[in-house]
């Protein structure tokens, strides 16, 4: 038998980290003490009270049956109450919230509800790869919006031609941003709402890092923007907020028609998340959020260690107010790939070359704060020796 992959799978972008992964494996095989700052996955465990709730819930026979794909009423109520407490945004749990199996799943599936061949989807670059992949799978056309330092890593909306806007079905945004750690301003969100209303497109806001914030900064919900509910859907994930990446749970909130469309797609491709996981997620959302405060304190300390250390080594590292990423400009005359290789080969440090997230990320490497502080101290020591 010879199998022919579909055109959509053949069209997938090449995996840009092949070389880096190989070099990392080589270094590990040589016995190098590798410090991996490449992965955006929390190293900290899920808080105990959430694990305890799961332990109880898993024994409940009522949860052993098929869940509903939109999520239990109890989960949707917890999510709505959290949106209200956290952002002052009112969402009806019946029509404006849907449980998702992690945001990745929902980001990949949502375009199936609205995107036909020939439709444009606006995607930030550098960015999370799934916005483009979801577009591709739905047969749409990606129009990339570069995120550049001179614009504070916000898309330059004025540079997008009107005929592109006219063909646009969805605009993806993600603030606090991965990989640049940039923040959105209220003015920016207002401008987005005005454009979405003018051209009739949907705004999907990926808010995966809304709680991973430092120095007293509190990230807004896109849905707080006046008029946003008319055009917008927000993707929330428990992955980063509660160290629950392995649990696969989150929710979308926003416009009832968009939520209904998400439910329609999901009811045809999955049967929802295990209700025991939903119950544990309720415990997280309903809690006093002190575990989130502890998580912030840990990352703040790590961030300061890494940023101050990189600066003392002569790098122009900004100190992020959110996310667990430091978006570091590479030294003069270097490329992302070259600097990333140098760090790995000479210092045993894994970083992600910025252009791997899209060409405008060239000139940066991303370092994740996903190792203990002592390891970051060691990393900084090694960078100093190399530079
Ligand atoms: C980590 C991350 C997510 C969360 O993904 P889950 O599927 O919910 O674990 C979503 N968007 C971005 C940009 C991320 O970095």
Short mmCIF file of C-alpha atoms in Angstrom, two decimals, residues 6 95 153 173 278 325 334 344 358:
data_model
loop_
_atom_site.label_atom_id
_atom_site.label_comp_id
_atom_site.label_asym_id
_atom_site.label_seq_id
_atom_site.Cartn_x
_atom_site.Cartn_y
_atom_site.Cartn_z
CA UNK A 6 -3.92 14.90 2.29
CA UNK A 95 -25.29 30.57 26.15
CA UNK A 153 4.51 43.97 19.45
CA UNK A 173 -5.02 38.10 19.06
CA UNK A 278 -14.24 19.62 35.12
CA UNK A 325 8.87 34.16 28.58
CA UNK A 334 24.02 37.44 15.35
CA UNK A 344 23.45 25.38 23.40
CA UNK A 358 7.49 33.40 12.39
#
